[in-house]
Amino acid sequence: MITVKRRIPRSWFHPVGAQIRAKEVLARMPDVTGCLFLTLTLDRQLFEGPADAFEHGRDRIRRMMHKLKLWVRKETGRKHLELPYCVKTEFHLGGWEEFVPFGGSGSDLTDLEEDAEGWPHWHLIVRHRGFIPWQVIKALWDLGMIDIQRIESQQNAHYLMKYTVKDIEEVPQWVKERRRLRIWQTSRGFYEDESAQEETEEEADADEEETQEDKTTIGERIDQWEHTMTLIVADDDGQQQVRTLKVHVPVRDWFDLHVARFARRGLYHGQGIVELRSTRDMQSLWHPDSDEWEICERGWPLSLFFQWKFQPRATVGERIKDEPF
């Protein structure tokens, strides 16, 4: 059997891949009951644009958390106390958002319609159950507004994280132009299980400088994902060969156009998986400017898969008929 399905990269910049990453984050979340949940936003008048604001903001978060750790050590007298935390980056992309500034009066209903540029803001969980005056955090941040909440229960923590650890429906243009951008980061010691410990922000930055992933931008990778399917060829013994198939139209558009036809023939298996039974089934994936279907991995032409799958049957009299859509 030959099936194709939408390629799902394990990435925050893919709507389904982001859900996978979110589940991984929630599964590894330590007990943060009683800890601090911070939201940090930016005063746009201080920056040239969202990209400039992002660089200043993430640098300020590191400095702020270091100084906050020193403040807590001084207040508690615990010289070796650590202040583990995690950071989730998000982008404003229009609409309305209710924001309650800590220490302010009432709610501010902020119009985000002019946020098409995708200005960043951050959510943090700080693993500290002691008291920290909001004025201290406000002074250390000093780039915009803050909101501080105390996480009441682990269930409450999961609710907050499901809200913040969500897929990015639309990626801002300035993000697409970057090669890397870390959406989720943790400091050393945030995870209780050392085997699950992720790299620190300092290590992440070093990795970002040294590893230019595939030397492509985020936008280029998003475009590749939108034009890529996973092709799975399974024989009668259950052995599978998996390859990456490039298509000339966005995969979502291809499904919208053809999935009903496959479903009527009983070839749609749900969850974006379509079964192919003949070479005619692949005509909708044929690249108009190429003599072969394009295969990303190893450069194997798709015709080889069909020769391997269909020709043996034809030689024993089981002729494969091209079924119409």
PDB file of N, CA and C in Angstrom, residues 144-195:
ATOM      1  N   GLY A 144       8.439  47.995  29.496  1.00  0.00           N
ATOM      2  CA  GLY A 144       7.017  47.972  29.186  1.00  0.00           C
ATOM      3  C   GLY A 144       6.221  47.514  30.390  1.00  0.00           C
ATOM      4  N   MET A 145       5.061  46.952  30.137  1.00  0.00           N
ATOM      5  CA  MET A 145       4.160  46.539  31.207  1.00  0.00           C
ATOM      6  C   MET A 145       4.461  45.121  31.670  1.00  0.00           C
ATOM      7  N   ILE A 146       4.040  44.812  32.904  1.00  0.00           N
ATOM      8  CA  ILE A 146       4.193  43.468  33.444  1.00  0.00           C
ATOM      9  C   ILE A 146       2.866  43.027  34.043  1.00  0.00           C
ATOM     10  N   ASP A 147       2.664  41.723  34.080  1.00  0.00           N
ATOM     11  CA  ASP A 147       1.535  41.134  34.789  1.00  0.00           C
ATOM     12  C   ASP A 147       2.091  39.977  35.605  1.00  0.00           C
ATOM     13  N   ILE A 148       1.714  39.895  36.870  1.00  0.00           N
ATOM     14  CA  ILE A 148       2.233  38.862  37.768  1.00  0.00           C
ATOM     15  C   ILE A 148       1.066  38.098  38.373  1.00  0.00           C
ATOM     16  N   GLN A 149       1.132  36.783  38.289  1.00  0.00           N
ATOM     17  CA  GLN A 149       0.129  35.926  38.914  1.00  0.00           C
ATOM     18  C   GLN A 149       0.834  34.858  39.736  1.00  0.00           C
ATOM     19  N   ARG A 150       0.122  34.359  40.731  1.00  0.00           N
ATOM     20  CA  ARG A 150       0.615  33.230  41.517  1.00  0.00           C
ATOM     21  C   ARG A 150      -0.135  31.982  41.045  1.00  0.00           C
ATOM     22  N   ILE A 151       0.602  30.961  40.648  1.00  0.00           N
ATOM     23  CA  ILE A 151      -0.015  29.731  40.152  1.00  0.00           C
ATOM     24  C   ILE A 151      -0.631  28.977  41.323  1.00  0.00           C
ATOM     25  N   GLU A 152      -1.946  28.812  41.312  1.00  0.00           N
ATOM     26  CA  GLU A 152      -2.659  28.274  42.464  1.00  0.00           C
ATOM     27  C   GLU A 152      -2.576  26.759  42.567  1.00  0.00           C
ATOM     28  N   SER A 153      -2.470  26.079  41.452  1.00  0.00           N
ATOM     29  CA  SER A 153      -2.432  24.616  41.467  1.00  0.00           C
ATOM     30  C   SER A 153      -1.743  24.128  40.203  1.00  0.00           C
ATOM     31  N   GLN A 154      -1.384  22.852  40.182  1.00  0.00           N
ATOM     32  CA  GLN A 154      -0.769  22.289  38.989  1.00  0.00           C
ATOM     33  C   GLN A 154      -1.759  22.294  37.826  1.00  0.00           C
ATOM     34  N   GLN A 155      -3.031  22.097  38.146  1.00  0.00           N
ATOM     35  CA  GLN A 155      -4.060  22.171  37.114  1.00  0.00           C
ATOM     36  C   GLN A 155      -4.125  23.571  36.522  1.00  0.00           C
ATOM     37  N   ASN A 156      -3.996  24.560  37.402  1.00  0.00           N
ATOM     38  CA  ASN A 156      -3.970  25.941  36.950  1.00  0.00           C
ATOM     39  C   ASN A 156      -2.752  26.197  36.069  1.00  0.00           C
ATOM     40  N   ALA A 157      -1.632  25.576  36.432  1.00  0.00           N
ATOM     41  CA  ALA A 157      -0.410  25.723  35.636  1.00  0.00           C
ATOM     42  C   ALA A 157      -0.601  25.160  34.238  1.00  0.00           C
ATOM     43  N   HIS A 158      -1.244  23.998  34.144  1.00  0.00           N
ATOM     44  CA  HIS A 158      -1.482  23.393  32.832  1.00  0.00           C
ATOM     45  C   HIS A 158      -2.424  24.257  32.004  1.00  0.00           C
ATOM     46  N   TYR A 159      -3.406  24.861  32.665  1.00  0.00           N
ATOM     47  CA  TYR A 159      -4.316  25.758  31.947  1.00  0.00           C
ATOM     48  C   TYR A 159      -3.553  26.957  31.381  1.00  0.00           C
ATOM     49  N   LEU A 160      -2.703  27.544  32.209  1.00  0.00           N
ATOM     50  CA  LEU A 160      -1.927  28.693  31.758  1.00  0.00           C
ATOM     51  C   LEU A 160      -0.992  28.318  30.616  1.00  0.00           C
ATOM     52  N   MET A 161      -0.366  27.143  30.739  1.00  0.00           N
ATOM     53  CA  MET A 161       0.583  26.740  29.722  1.00  0.00           C
ATOM     54  C   MET A 161      -0.111  26.355  28.426  1.00  0.00           C
ATOM     55  N   LYS A 162      -1.313  25.770  28.515  1.00  0.00           N
ATOM     56  CA  LYS A 162      -2.049  25.456  27.295  1.00  0.00           C
ATOM     57  C   LYS A 162      -2.429  26.736  26.558  1.00  0.00           C
ATOM     58  N   TYR A 163      -2.618  27.801  27.336  1.00  0.00           N
ATOM     59  CA  TYR A 163      -2.919  29.091  26.713  1.00  0.00           C
ATOM     60  C   TYR A 163      -1.676  29.678  26.049  1.00  0.00           C
ATOM     61  N   THR A 164      -0.561  29.608  26.744  1.00  0.00           N
ATOM     62  CA  THR A 164       0.652  30.243  26.224  1.00  0.00           C
ATOM     63  C   THR A 164       1.410  29.350  25.257  1.00  0.00           C
ATOM     64  N   VAL A 165       1.405  28.032  25.494  1.00  0.00           N
ATOM     65  CA  VAL A 165       2.129  27.113  24.618  1.00  0.00           C
ATOM     66  C   VAL A 165       1.167  26.668  23.528  1.00  0.00           C
ATOM     67  N   LYS A 166       0.896  27.539  22.611  1.00  0.00           N
ATOM     68  CA  LYS A 166      -0.022  27.242  21.519  1.00  0.00           C
ATOM     69  C   LYS A 166       0.685  27.501  20.198  1.00  0.00           C
ATOM     70  N   ASP A 167       0.076  26.966  19.162  1.00  0.00           N
ATOM     71  CA  ASP A 167       0.714  27.093  17.859  1.00  0.00           C
ATOM     72  C   ASP A 167       0.643  28.537  17.364  1.00  0.00           C
ATOM     73  N   ILE A 168       1.570  28.861  16.504  1.00  0.00           N
ATOM     74  CA  ILE A 168       1.608  30.188  15.900  1.00  0.00           C
ATOM     75  C   ILE A 168       0.800  30.133  14.610  1.00  0.00           C
ATOM     76  N   GLU A 169      -0.376  30.758  14.606  1.00  0.00           N
ATOM     77  CA  GLU A 169      -1.245  30.695  13.444  1.00  0.00           C
ATOM     78  C   GLU A 169      -0.637  31.417  12.245  1.00  0.00           C
ATOM     79  N   GLU A 170       0.061  32.486  12.501  1.00  0.00           N
ATOM     80  CA  GLU A 170       0.708  33.246  11.434  1.00  0.00           C
ATOM     81  C   GLU A 170       2.054  33.737  11.942  1.00  0.00           C
ATOM     82  N   VAL A 171       3.089  33.523  11.162  1.00  0.00           N
ATOM     83  CA  VAL A 171       4.437  33.895  11.572  1.00  0.00           C
ATOM     84  C   VAL A 171       4.752  35.283  11.027  1.00  0.00           C
ATOM     85  N   PRO A 172       5.174  36.213  11.882  1.00  0.00           N
ATOM     86  CA  PRO A 172       5.503  37.568  11.415  1.00  0.00           C
ATOM     87  C   PRO A 172       6.626  37.544  10.381  1.00  0.00           C
ATOM     88  N   GLN A 173       6.622  38.518   9.498  1.00  0.00           N
ATOM     89  CA  GLN A 173       7.610  38.566   8.433  1.00  0.00           C
ATOM     90  C   GLN A 173       9.020  38.683   8.984  1.00  0.00           C
ATOM     91  N   TRP A 174       9.215  39.468  10.043  1.00  0.00           N
ATOM     92  CA  TRP A 174      10.567  39.637  10.579  1.00  0.00           C
ATOM     93  C   TRP A 174      11.087  38.333  11.172  1.00  0.00           C
ATOM     94  N   VAL A 175      10.182  37.475  11.648  1.00  0.00           N
ATOM     95  CA  VAL A 175      10.586  36.159  12.148  1.00  0.00           C
ATOM     96  C   VAL A 175      10.966  35.256  10.980  1.00  0.00           C
ATOM     97  N   LYS A 176      10.199  35.317   9.899  1.00  0.00           N
ATOM     98  CA  LYS A 176      10.492  34.493   8.726  1.00  0.00           C
ATOM     99  C   LYS A 176      11.867  34.793   8.144  1.00  0.00           C
ATOM    100  N   GLU A 177      12.335  36.007   8.332  1.00  0.00           N
ATOM    101  CA  GLU A 177      13.630  36.390   7.767  1.00  0.00           C
ATOM    102  C   GLU A 177      14.804  35.899   8.600  1.00  0.00           C
ATOM    103  N   ARG A 178      14.551  35.403   9.801  1.00  0.00           N
ATOM    104  CA  ARG A 178      15.616  34.878  10.661  1.00  0.00           C
ATOM    105  C   ARG A 178      15.883  33.417  10.330  1.00  0.00           C
ATOM    106  N   ARG A 179      17.085  32.977  10.671  1.00  0.00           N
ATOM    107  CA  ARG A 179      17.394  31.565  10.496  1.00  0.00           C
ATOM    108  C   ARG A 179      16.958  30.736  11.696  1.00  0.00           C
ATOM    109  N   ARG A 180      17.020  31.331  12.866  1.00  0.00           N
ATOM    110  CA  ARG A 180      16.607  30.621  14.080  1.00  0.00           C
ATOM    111  C   ARG A 180      15.947  31.607  15.028  1.00  0.00           C
ATOM    112  N   LEU A 181      15.001  31.092  15.793  1.00  0.00           N
ATOM    113  CA  LEU A 181      14.407  31.862  16.878  1.00  0.00           C
ATOM    114  C   LEU A 181      13.804  30.858  17.848  1.00  0.00           C
ATOM    115  N   ARG A 182      14.243  30.939  19.094  1.00  0.00           N
ATOM    116  CA  ARG A 182      13.798  29.958  20.087  1.00  0.00           C
ATOM    117  C   ARG A 182      12.519  30.434  20.759  1.00  0.00           C
ATOM    118  N   ILE A 183      11.467  29.653  20.561  1.00  0.00           N
ATOM    119  CA  ILE A 183      10.162  29.984  21.127  1.00  0.00           C
ATOM    120  C   ILE A 183      10.085  29.577  22.590  1.00  0.00           C
ATOM    121  N   TRP A 184      10.668  28.429  22.942  1.00  0.00           N
ATOM    122  CA  TRP A 184      10.593  27.893  24.305  1.00  0.00           C
ATOM    123  C   TRP A 184      12.003  27.661  24.828  1.00  0.00           C
ATOM    124  N   GLN A 185      12.305  28.220  25.986  1.00  0.00           N
ATOM    125  CA  GLN A 185      13.621  28.038  26.595  1.00  0.00           C
ATOM    126  C   GLN A 185      13.474  27.871  28.095  1.00  0.00           C
ATOM    127  N   THR A 186      14.423  27.170  28.678  1.00  0.00           N
ATOM    128  CA  THR A 186      14.458  27.001  30.131  1.00  0.00           C
ATOM    129  C   THR A 186      15.856  27.304  30.641  1.00  0.00           C
ATOM    130  N   SER A 187      15.927  27.772  31.872  1.00  0.00           N
ATOM    131  CA  SER A 187      17.222  27.951  32.515  1.00  0.00           C
ATOM    132  C   SER A 187      17.623  26.640  33.177  1.00  0.00           C
ATOM    133  N   ARG A 188      18.871  26.553  33.574  1.00  0.00           N
ATOM    134  CA  ARG A 188      19.362  25.344  34.226  1.00  0.00           C
ATOM    135  C   ARG A 188      18.617  25.123  35.537  1.00  0.00           C
ATOM    136  N   GLY A 189      18.174  23.885  35.742  1.00  0.00           N
ATOM    137  CA  GLY A 189      17.499  23.539  36.981  1.00  0.00           C
ATOM    138  C   GLY A 189      15.988  23.659  36.944  1.00  0.00           C
ATOM    139  N   PHE A 190      15.428  24.096  35.809  1.00  0.00           N
ATOM    140  CA  PHE A 190      13.969  24.227  35.764  1.00  0.00           C
ATOM    141  C   PHE A 190      13.295  22.863  35.838  1.00  0.00           C
ATOM    142  N   TYR A 191      13.848  21.895  35.117  1.00  0.00           N
ATOM    143  CA  TYR A 191      13.298  20.542  35.169  1.00  0.00           C
ATOM    144  C   TYR A 191      13.908  19.786  36.334  1.00  0.00           C
ATOM    145  N   GLU A 192      13.067  19.068  37.071  1.00  0.00           N
ATOM    146  CA  GLU A 192      13.554  18.303  38.215  1.00  0.00           C
ATOM    147  C   GLU A 192      14.342  17.090  37.764  1.00  0.00           C
ATOM    148  N   ASP A 193      13.955  16.511  36.650  1.00  0.00           N
ATOM    149  CA  ASP A 193      14.641  15.352  36.103  1.00  0.00           C
ATOM    150  C   ASP A 193      15.826  15.845  35.285  1.00  0.00           C
ATOM    151  N   GLU A 194      17.024  15.605  35.778  1.00  0.00           N
ATOM    152  CA  GLU A 194      18.211  16.116  35.091  1.00  0.00           C
ATOM    153  C   GLU A 194      18.350  15.534  33.691  1.00  0.00           C
ATOM    154  N   SER A 195      17.817  14.312  33.479  1.00  0.00           N
ATOM    155  CA  SER A 195      17.905  13.723  32.147  1.00  0.00           C
ATOM    156  C   SER A 195      17.046  14.478  31.146  1.00  0.00           C
TER     157      SER A 195
END
